[in-house]
Amino acid sequence: MTFLFKIEEVFEIPGRGCVIVPAIVEGADFKIRPRDAIQLRTPEGRTLNTHIGSVEFLTPAVGVCRMGILLPSDVLKQDVPKGSDVWLTHGR
């Protein structure tokens, strides 16, 4: 497994699902694609094996464009608290 990032923000898009936003880390260099298998590890010690649904680009009113990762529809916002770690378990 490879550590990818810590989750900075979590929100839901009605009709699409839960989106996680990676914390910005200077020099971070990782490549992810839809369907890559990931494991979410919460600060409380729970783990959730899932996959990347899609990679989205978030355009804020102010600031730079950010990446958002849409999770499968069975993963809910309350399942993924801020501060959770995201690990790549293997690619496609």
PDB file of N, CA and C in Angstrom:
ATOM      1  N   MET A   1       0.843  -1.189   0.000  1.00  0.00           N
ATOM      2  CA  MET A   1       0.000   0.000   0.000  1.00  0.00           C
ATOM      3  C   MET A   1       0.879   1.240   0.000  1.00  0.00           C
ATOM      4  N   THR A   2       0.352   2.293  -0.621  1.00  0.00           N
ATOM      5  CA  THR A   2       1.069   3.560  -0.711  1.00  0.00           C
ATOM      6  C   THR A   2       0.193   4.663  -0.137  1.00  0.00           C
ATOM      7  N   PHE A   3       0.735   5.420   0.844  1.00  0.00           N
ATOM      8  CA  PHE A   3      -0.007   6.548   1.387  1.00  0.00           C
ATOM      9  C   PHE A   3      -0.123   7.622   0.311  1.00  0.00           C
ATOM     10  N   LEU A   4      -1.349   8.127   0.100  1.00  0.00           N
ATOM     11  CA  LEU A   4      -1.572   9.178  -0.883  1.00  0.00           C
ATOM     12  C   LEU A   4      -1.691  10.552  -0.247  1.00  0.00           C
ATOM     13  N   PHE A   5      -2.661  10.696   0.681  1.00  0.00           N
ATOM     14  CA  PHE A   5      -2.909  12.012   1.273  1.00  0.00           C
ATOM     15  C   PHE A   5      -3.849  11.901   2.457  1.00  0.00           C
ATOM     16  N   LYS A   6      -3.936  13.009   3.178  1.00  0.00           N
ATOM     17  CA  LYS A   6      -4.906  13.173   4.252  1.00  0.00           C
ATOM     18  C   LYS A   6      -6.068  13.981   3.677  1.00  0.00           C
ATOM     19  N   ILE A   7      -7.282  13.672   4.110  1.00  0.00           N
ATOM     20  CA  ILE A   7      -8.468  14.363   3.594  1.00  0.00           C
ATOM     21  C   ILE A   7      -8.637  15.707   4.306  1.00  0.00           C
ATOM     22  N   GLU A   8      -8.706  16.767   3.509  1.00  0.00           N
ATOM     23  CA  GLU A   8      -8.881  18.118   4.043  1.00  0.00           C
ATOM     24  C   GLU A   8     -10.355  18.505   4.136  1.00  0.00           C
ATOM     25  N   GLU A   9     -11.140  18.058   3.165  1.00  0.00           N
ATOM     26  CA  GLU A   9     -12.550  18.446   3.112  1.00  0.00           C
ATOM     27  C   GLU A   9     -13.365  17.301   2.527  1.00  0.00           C
ATOM     28  N   VAL A  10     -14.629  17.222   2.960  1.00  0.00           N
ATOM     29  CA  VAL A  10     -15.560  16.208   2.467  1.00  0.00           C
ATOM     30  C   VAL A  10     -16.899  16.901   2.223  1.00  0.00           C
ATOM     31  N   PHE A  11     -17.517  16.609   1.081  1.00  0.00           N
ATOM     32  CA  PHE A  11     -18.862  17.142   0.824  1.00  0.00           C
ATOM     33  C   PHE A  11     -19.593  16.199  -0.111  1.00  0.00           C
ATOM     34  N   GLU A  12     -20.890  16.408  -0.231  1.00  0.00           N
ATOM     35  CA  GLU A  12     -21.703  15.578  -1.124  1.00  0.00           C
ATOM     36  C   GLU A  12     -22.256  16.416  -2.260  1.00  0.00           C
ATOM     37  N   ILE A  13     -22.329  15.801  -3.421  1.00  0.00           N
ATOM     38  CA  ILE A  13     -22.990  16.404  -4.572  1.00  0.00           C
ATOM     39  C   ILE A  13     -24.293  15.636  -4.739  1.00  0.00           C
ATOM     40  N   PRO A  14     -25.435  16.305  -4.571  1.00  0.00           N
ATOM     41  CA  PRO A  14     -26.718  15.604  -4.704  1.00  0.00           C
ATOM     42  C   PRO A  14     -26.818  14.866  -6.035  1.00  0.00           C
ATOM     43  N   GLY A  15     -27.188  13.606  -5.949  1.00  0.00           N
ATOM     44  CA  GLY A  15     -27.343  12.786  -7.138  1.00  0.00           C
ATOM     45  C   GLY A  15     -26.057  12.167  -7.657  1.00  0.00           C
ATOM     46  N   ARG A  16     -24.904  12.548  -7.101  1.00  0.00           N
ATOM     47  CA  ARG A  16     -23.624  11.983  -7.561  1.00  0.00           C
ATOM     48  C   ARG A  16     -22.888  11.257  -6.459  1.00  0.00           C
ATOM     49  N   GLY A  17     -22.824  11.846  -5.249  1.00  0.00           N
ATOM     50  CA  GLY A  17     -22.163  11.149  -4.154  1.00  0.00           C
ATOM     51  C   GLY A  17     -21.192  11.991  -3.366  1.00  0.00           C
ATOM     52  N   CYS A  18     -20.344  11.312  -2.601  1.00  0.00           N
ATOM     53  CA  CYS A  18     -19.397  11.915  -1.678  1.00  0.00           C
ATOM     54  C   CYS A  18     -18.091  12.264  -2.401  1.00  0.00           C
ATOM     55  N   VAL A  19     -17.601  13.473  -2.132  1.00  0.00           N
ATOM     56  CA  VAL A  19     -16.348  13.944  -2.722  1.00  0.00           C
ATOM     57  C   VAL A  19     -15.361  14.216  -1.601  1.00  0.00           C
ATOM     58  N   ILE A  20     -14.130  13.707  -1.752  1.00  0.00           N
ATOM     59  CA  ILE A  20     -13.070  14.018  -0.796  1.00  0.00           C
ATOM     60  C   ILE A  20     -12.061  14.934  -1.481  1.00  0.00           C
ATOM     61  N   VAL A  21     -11.509  15.870  -0.687  1.00  0.00           N
ATOM     62  CA  VAL A  21     -10.534  16.823  -1.204  1.00  0.00           C
ATOM     63  C   VAL A  21      -9.217  16.594  -0.467  1.00  0.00           C
ATOM     64  N   PRO A  22      -8.150  16.288  -1.210  1.00  0.00           N
ATOM     65  CA  PRO A  22      -6.856  16.059  -0.573  1.00  0.00           C
ATOM     66  C   PRO A  22      -6.284  17.336   0.040  1.00  0.00           C
ATOM     67  N   ALA A  23      -5.597  17.182   1.169  1.00  0.00           N
ATOM     68  CA  ALA A  23      -4.857  18.299   1.750  1.00  0.00           C
ATOM     69  C   ALA A  23      -3.710  18.630   0.801  1.00  0.00           C
ATOM     70  N   ILE A  24      -3.409  19.905   0.662  1.00  0.00           N
ATOM     71  CA  ILE A  24      -2.304  20.328  -0.194  1.00  0.00           C
ATOM     72  C   ILE A  24      -1.002  20.078   0.562  1.00  0.00           C
ATOM     73  N   VAL A  25      -0.137  19.311  -0.064  1.00  0.00           N
ATOM     74  CA  VAL A  25       1.163  19.005   0.519  1.00  0.00           C
ATOM     75  C   VAL A  25       2.230  19.418  -0.480  1.00  0.00           C
ATOM     76  N   GLU A  26       3.143  20.266  -0.050  1.00  0.00           N
ATOM     77  CA  GLU A  26       4.230  20.729  -0.911  1.00  0.00           C
ATOM     78  C   GLU A  26       5.032  19.532  -1.425  1.00  0.00           C
ATOM     79  N   GLY A  27       5.197  19.450  -2.719  1.00  0.00           N
ATOM     80  CA  GLY A  27       5.999  18.394  -3.321  1.00  0.00           C
ATOM     81  C   GLY A  27       5.293  17.061  -3.480  1.00  0.00           C
ATOM     82  N   ALA A  28       4.002  16.997  -3.126  1.00  0.00           N
ATOM     83  CA  ALA A  28       3.266  15.726  -3.273  1.00  0.00           C
ATOM     84  C   ALA A  28       3.198  15.357  -4.754  1.00  0.00           C
ATOM     85  N   ASP A  29       3.434  14.111  -5.051  1.00  0.00           N
ATOM     86  CA  ASP A  29       3.412  13.639  -6.430  1.00  0.00           C
ATOM     87  C   ASP A  29       2.803  12.243  -6.457  1.00  0.00           C
ATOM     88  N   PHE A  30       1.521  12.165  -6.769  1.00  0.00           N
ATOM     89  CA  PHE A  30       0.883  10.863  -6.877  1.00  0.00           C
ATOM     90  C   PHE A  30      -0.020  10.848  -8.092  1.00  0.00           C
ATOM     91  N   LYS A  31      -0.192   9.678  -8.628  1.00  0.00           N
ATOM     92  CA  LYS A  31      -1.042   9.513  -9.803  1.00  0.00           C
ATOM     93  C   LYS A  31      -2.173   8.558  -9.431  1.00  0.00           C
ATOM     94  N   ILE A  32      -3.384   8.986  -9.711  1.00  0.00           N
ATOM     95  CA  ILE A  32      -4.556   8.158  -9.451  1.00  0.00           C
ATOM     96  C   ILE A  32      -5.464   8.200 -10.668  1.00  0.00           C
ATOM     97  N   ARG A  33      -6.267   7.161 -10.788  1.00  0.00           N
ATOM     98  CA  ARG A  33      -7.212   7.079 -11.896  1.00  0.00           C
ATOM     99  C   ARG A  33      -8.523   6.486 -11.401  1.00  0.00           C
ATOM    100  N   PRO A  34      -9.603   6.733 -12.129  1.00  0.00           N
ATOM    101  CA  PRO A  34     -10.857   6.074 -11.774  1.00  0.00           C
ATOM    102  C   PRO A  34     -10.666   4.560 -11.706  1.00  0.00           C
ATOM    103  N   ARG A  35     -11.328   3.962 -10.746  1.00  0.00           N
ATOM    104  CA  ARG A  35     -11.320   2.526 -10.464  1.00  0.00           C
ATOM    105  C   ARG A  35     -10.105   2.051  -9.680  1.00  0.00           C
ATOM    106  N   ASP A  36      -9.136   2.937  -9.392  1.00  0.00           N
ATOM    107  CA  ASP A  36      -8.026   2.530  -8.525  1.00  0.00           C
ATOM    108  C   ASP A  36      -8.593   2.159  -7.158  1.00  0.00           C
ATOM    109  N   ALA A  37      -8.108   1.064  -6.594  1.00  0.00           N
ATOM    110  CA  ALA A  37      -8.547   0.617  -5.269  1.00  0.00           C
ATOM    111  C   ALA A  37      -7.845   1.448  -4.197  1.00  0.00           C
ATOM    112  N   ILE A  38      -8.632   1.932  -3.227  1.00  0.00           N
ATOM    113  CA  ILE A  38      -8.083   2.715  -2.129  1.00  0.00           C
ATOM    114  C   ILE A  38      -8.627   2.200  -0.798  1.00  0.00           C
ATOM    115  N   GLN A  39      -7.914   2.552   0.261  1.00  0.00           N
ATOM    116  CA  GLN A  39      -8.390   2.273   1.607  1.00  0.00           C
ATOM    117  C   GLN A  39      -8.437   3.596   2.358  1.00  0.00           C
ATOM    118  N   LEU A  40      -9.564   3.853   3.007  1.00  0.00           N
ATOM    119  CA  LEU A  40      -9.740   5.049   3.826  1.00  0.00           C
ATOM    120  C   LEU A  40      -9.558   4.641   5.279  1.00  0.00           C
ATOM    121  N   ARG A  41      -8.709   5.369   6.005  1.00  0.00           N
ATOM    122  CA  ARG A  41      -8.458   5.082   7.417  1.00  0.00           C
ATOM    123  C   ARG A  41      -8.826   6.318   8.224  1.00  0.00           C
ATOM    124  N   THR A  42      -9.856   6.187   9.051  1.00  0.00           N
ATOM    125  CA  THR A  42     -10.347   7.327   9.817  1.00  0.00           C
ATOM    126  C   THR A  42      -9.471   7.578  11.047  1.00  0.00           C
ATOM    127  N   PRO A  43      -9.535   8.796  11.597  1.00  0.00           N
ATOM    128  CA  PRO A  43      -8.783   9.083  12.821  1.00  0.00           C
ATOM    129  C   PRO A  43      -9.184   8.170  13.986  1.00  0.00           C
ATOM    130  N   GLU A  44     -10.412   7.625  13.963  1.00  0.00           N
ATOM    131  CA  GLU A  44     -10.896   6.727  15.021  1.00  0.00           C
ATOM    132  C   GLU A  44     -10.401   5.295  14.841  1.00  0.00           C
ATOM    133  N   GLY A  45      -9.708   5.006  13.715  1.00  0.00           N
ATOM    134  CA  GLY A  45      -9.168   3.677  13.492  1.00  0.00           C
ATOM    135  C   GLY A  45      -9.998   2.774  12.600  1.00  0.00           C
ATOM    136  N   ARG A  46     -11.122   3.262  12.071  1.00  0.00           N
ATOM    137  CA  ARG A  46     -11.918   2.448  11.146  1.00  0.00           C
ATOM    138  C   ARG A  46     -11.263   2.444   9.766  1.00  0.00           C
ATOM    139  N   THR A  47     -11.436   1.360   9.025  1.00  0.00           N
ATOM    140  CA  THR A  47     -10.942   1.290   7.652  1.00  0.00           C
ATOM    141  C   THR A  47     -12.100   0.973   6.716  1.00  0.00           C
ATOM    142  N   LEU A  48     -12.007   1.488   5.514  1.00  0.00           N
ATOM    143  CA  LEU A  48     -13.027   1.258   4.494  1.00  0.00           C
ATOM    144  C   LEU A  48     -12.316   1.029   3.171  1.00  0.00           C
ATOM    145  N   ASN A  49     -12.495  -0.153   2.597  1.00  0.00           N
ATOM    146  CA  ASN A  49     -11.925  -0.457   1.282  1.00  0.00           C
ATOM    147  C   ASN A  49     -12.935  -0.074   0.217  1.00  0.00           C
ATOM    148  N   THR A  50     -12.495   0.725  -0.744  1.00  0.00           N
ATOM    149  CA  THR A  50     -13.378   1.207  -1.799  1.00  0.00           C
ATOM    150  C   THR A  50     -12.529   1.483  -3.033  1.00  0.00           C
ATOM    151  N   HIS A  51     -13.036   2.302  -3.935  1.00  0.00           N
ATOM    152  CA  HIS A  51     -12.268   2.674  -5.121  1.00  0.00           C
ATOM    153  C   HIS A  51     -12.619   4.096  -5.537  1.00  0.00           C
ATOM    154  N   ILE A  52     -11.819   4.635  -6.426  1.00  0.00           N
ATOM    155  CA  ILE A  52     -12.051   5.988  -6.937  1.00  0.00           C
ATOM    156  C   ILE A  52     -13.117   5.909  -8.019  1.00  0.00           C
ATOM    157  N   GLY A  53     -14.182   6.688  -7.844  1.00  0.00           N
ATOM    158  CA  GLY A  53     -15.236   6.740  -8.858  1.00  0.00           C
ATOM    159  C   GLY A  53     -14.815   7.606 -10.026  1.00  0.00           C
ATOM    160  N   SER A  54     -14.351   8.813  -9.723  1.00  0.00           N
ATOM    161  CA  SER A  54     -13.836   9.723 -10.751  1.00  0.00           C
ATOM    162  C   SER A  54     -12.987  10.786 -10.079  1.00  0.00           C
ATOM    163  N   VAL A  55     -12.162  11.429 -10.876  1.00  0.00           N
ATOM    164  CA  VAL A  55     -11.338  12.539 -10.406  1.00  0.00           C
ATOM    165  C   VAL A  55     -11.932  13.805 -11.009  1.00  0.00           C
ATOM    166  N   GLU A  56     -12.265  14.747 -10.148  1.00  0.00           N
ATOM    167  CA  GLU A  56     -12.923  15.986 -10.563  1.00  0.00           C
ATOM    168  C   GLU A  56     -12.007  17.175 -10.302  1.00  0.00           C
ATOM    169  N   PHE A  57     -12.271  18.279 -10.981  1.00  0.00           N
ATOM    170  CA  PHE A  57     -11.535  19.510 -10.710  1.00  0.00           C
ATOM    171  C   PHE A  57     -12.506  20.519 -10.131  1.00  0.00           C
ATOM    172  N   LEU A  58     -12.134  21.074  -8.988  1.00  0.00           N
ATOM    173  CA  LEU A  58     -12.981  22.012  -8.266  1.00  0.00           C
ATOM    174  C   LEU A  58     -12.472  23.425  -8.517  1.00  0.00           C
ATOM    175  N   THR A  59     -13.339  24.289  -8.981  1.00  0.00           N
ATOM    176  CA  THR A  59     -12.951  25.660  -9.250  1.00  0.00           C
ATOM    177  C   THR A  59     -13.603  26.574  -8.214  1.00  0.00           C
ATOM    178  N   PRO A  60     -12.817  27.052  -7.239  1.00  0.00           N
ATOM    179  CA  PRO A  60     -13.383  27.922  -6.207  1.00  0.00           C
ATOM    180  C   PRO A  60     -13.600  29.339  -6.731  1.00  0.00           C
ATOM    181  N   ALA A  61     -14.399  30.113  -6.017  1.00  0.00           N
ATOM    182  CA  ALA A  61     -14.622  31.509  -6.383  1.00  0.00           C
ATOM    183  C   ALA A  61     -13.315  32.300  -6.272  1.00  0.00           C
ATOM    184  N   VAL A  62     -12.496  31.929  -5.310  1.00  0.00           N
ATOM    185  CA  VAL A  62     -11.200  32.583  -5.100  1.00  0.00           C
ATOM    186  C   VAL A  62     -10.148  31.489  -4.900  1.00  0.00           C
ATOM    187  N   GLY A  63      -8.986  31.663  -5.474  1.00  0.00           N
ATOM    188  CA  GLY A  63      -7.911  30.702  -5.276  1.00  0.00           C
ATOM    189  C   GLY A  63      -7.685  29.819  -6.488  1.00  0.00           C
ATOM    190  N   VAL A  64      -6.878  28.798  -6.276  1.00  0.00           N
ATOM    191  CA  VAL A  64      -6.487  27.924  -7.375  1.00  0.00           C
ATOM    192  C   VAL A  64      -7.435  26.737  -7.518  1.00  0.00           C
ATOM    193  N   CYS A  65      -7.403  26.142  -8.681  1.00  0.00           N
ATOM    194  CA  CYS A  65      -8.188  24.940  -8.962  1.00  0.00           C
ATOM    195  C   CYS A  65      -7.671  23.808  -8.087  1.00  0.00           C
ATOM    196  N   ARG A  66      -8.569  23.003  -7.549  1.00  0.00           N
ATOM    197  CA  ARG A  66      -8.204  21.879  -6.681  1.00  0.00           C
ATOM    198  C   ARG A  66      -8.771  20.591  -7.250  1.00  0.00           C
ATOM    199  N   MET A  67      -8.212  19.489  -6.781  1.00  0.00           N
ATOM    200  CA  MET A  67      -8.693  18.183  -7.193  1.00  0.00           C
ATOM    201  C   MET A  67      -9.706  17.677  -6.178  1.00  0.00           C
ATOM    202  N   GLY A  68     -10.744  17.038  -6.656  1.00  0.00           N
ATOM    203  CA  GLY A  68     -11.717  16.357  -5.815  1.00  0.00           C
ATOM    204  C   GLY A  68     -11.864  14.934  -6.314  1.00  0.00           C
ATOM    205  N   ILE A  69     -12.090  14.004  -5.406  1.00  0.00           N
ATOM    206  CA  ILE A  69     -12.223  12.604  -5.778  1.00  0.00           C
ATOM    207  C   ILE A  69     -13.622  12.135  -5.411  1.00  0.00           C
ATOM    208  N   LEU A  70     -14.382  11.773  -6.424  1.00  0.00           N
ATOM    209  CA  LEU A  70     -15.736  11.267  -6.224  1.00  0.00           C
ATOM    210  C   LEU A  70     -15.642   9.788  -5.881  1.00  0.00           C
ATOM    211  N   LEU A  71     -16.262   9.418  -4.766  1.00  0.00           N
ATOM    212  CA  LEU A  71     -16.269   8.033  -4.318  1.00  0.00           C
ATOM    213  C   LEU A  71     -17.531   7.329  -4.807  1.00  0.00           C
ATOM    214  N   PRO A  72     -17.578   6.003  -4.765  1.00  0.00           N
ATOM    215  CA  PRO A  72     -18.776   5.277  -5.179  1.00  0.00           C
ATOM    216  C   PRO A  72     -19.992   5.694  -4.340  1.00  0.00           C
ATOM    217  N   SER A  73     -21.174   5.502  -4.880  1.00  0.00           N
ATOM    218  CA  SER A  73     -22.409   5.975  -4.243  1.00  0.00           C
ATOM    219  C   SER A  73     -22.699   5.312  -2.898  1.00  0.00           C
ATOM    220  N   ASP A  74     -22.084   4.155  -2.605  1.00  0.00           N
ATOM    221  CA  ASP A  74     -22.336   3.512  -1.313  1.00  0.00           C
ATOM    222  C   ASP A  74     -21.496   4.104  -0.174  1.00  0.00           C
ATOM    223  N   VAL A  75     -20.569   5.021  -0.478  1.00  0.00           N
ATOM    224  CA  VAL A  75     -19.772   5.697   0.549  1.00  0.00           C
ATOM    225  C   VAL A  75     -20.435   7.040   0.845  1.00  0.00           C
ATOM    226  N   LEU A  76     -20.807   7.245   2.103  1.00  0.00           N
ATOM    227  CA  LEU A  76     -21.500   8.467   2.510  1.00  0.00           C
ATOM    228  C   LEU A  76     -20.539   9.433   3.186  1.00  0.00           C
ATOM    229  N   LYS A  77     -20.913  10.693   3.188  1.00  0.00           N
ATOM    230  CA  LYS A  77     -20.082  11.729   3.801  1.00  0.00           C
ATOM    231  C   LYS A  77     -19.720  11.375   5.245  1.00  0.00           C
ATOM    232  N   GLN A  78     -20.659  10.862   6.009  1.00  0.00           N
ATOM    233  CA  GLN A  78     -20.405  10.539   7.417  1.00  0.00           C
ATOM    234  C   GLN A  78     -19.445   9.355   7.582  1.00  0.00           C
ATOM    235  N   ASP A  79     -19.210   8.590   6.510  1.00  0.00           N
ATOM    236  CA  ASP A  79     -18.261   7.479   6.560  1.00  0.00           C
ATOM    237  C   ASP A  79     -16.808   7.942   6.481  1.00  0.00           C
ATOM    238  N   VAL A  80     -16.600   9.185   6.025  1.00  0.00           N
ATOM    239  CA  VAL A  80     -15.251   9.671   5.718  1.00  0.00           C
ATOM    240  C   VAL A  80     -14.995  11.027   6.395  1.00  0.00           C
ATOM    241  N   PRO A  81     -14.638  11.035   7.671  1.00  0.00           N
ATOM    242  CA  PRO A  81     -14.403  12.315   8.347  1.00  0.00           C
ATOM    243  C   PRO A  81     -13.129  13.009   7.855  1.00  0.00           C
ATOM    244  N   LYS A  82     -13.106  14.327   7.982  1.00  0.00           N
ATOM    245  CA  LYS A  82     -11.892  15.089   7.692  1.00  0.00           C
ATOM    246  C   LYS A  82     -10.757  14.510   8.514  1.00  0.00           C
ATOM    247  N   GLY A  83      -9.566  14.544   7.960  1.00  0.00           N
ATOM    248  CA  GLY A  83      -8.411  14.016   8.668  1.00  0.00           C
ATOM    249  C   GLY A  83      -8.153  12.544   8.417  1.00  0.00           C
ATOM    250  N   SER A  84      -9.048  11.880   7.680  1.00  0.00           N
ATOM    251  CA  SER A  84      -8.828  10.475   7.336  1.00  0.00           C
ATOM    252  C   SER A  84      -7.666  10.374   6.352  1.00  0.00           C
ATOM    253  N   ASP A  85      -6.954   9.250   6.409  1.00  0.00           N
ATOM    254  CA  ASP A  85      -5.868   8.971   5.466  1.00  0.00           C
ATOM    255  C   ASP A  85      -6.393   8.165   4.293  1.00  0.00           C
ATOM    256  N   VAL A  86      -5.819   8.423   3.121  1.00  0.00           N
ATOM    257  CA  VAL A  86      -6.183   7.678   1.909  1.00  0.00           C
ATOM    258  C   VAL A  86      -4.941   6.936   1.423  1.00  0.00           C
ATOM    259  N   TRP A  87      -5.099   5.625   1.273  1.00  0.00           N
ATOM    260  CA  TRP A  87      -4.008   4.750   0.830  1.00  0.00           C
ATOM    261  C   TRP A  87      -4.395   4.097  -0.494  1.00  0.00           C
ATOM    262  N   LEU A  88      -3.448   4.048  -1.415  1.00  0.00           N
ATOM    263  CA  LEU A  88      -3.646   3.330  -2.673  1.00  0.00           C
ATOM    264  C   LEU A  88      -3.312   1.869  -2.396  1.00  0.00           C
ATOM    265  N   THR A  89      -4.285   0.972  -2.597  1.00  0.00           N
ATOM    266  CA  THR A  89      -4.020  -0.438  -2.348  1.00  0.00           C
ATOM    267  C   THR A  89      -3.461  -1.109  -3.593  1.00  0.00           C
ATOM    268  N   HIS A  90      -3.928  -0.713  -4.749  1.00  0.00           N
ATOM    269  CA  HIS A  90      -3.355  -1.126  -6.034  1.00  0.00           C
ATOM    270  C   HIS A  90      -4.095  -0.388  -7.136  1.00  0.00           C
ATOM    271  N   GLY A  91      -3.492  -0.294  -8.284  1.00  0.00           N
ATOM    272  CA  GLY A  91      -4.115   0.377  -9.424  1.00  0.00           C
ATOM    273  C   GLY A  91      -5.184  -0.496 -10.038  1.00  0.00           C
ATOM    274  N   ARG A  92      -5.614  -0.125 -11.215  1.00  0.00           N
ATOM    275  CA  ARG A  92      -6.667  -0.862 -11.910  1.00  0.00           C
ATOM    276  C   ARG A  92      -6.297  -2.305 -12.136  1.00  0.00           C
TER     277      ARG A  92
END
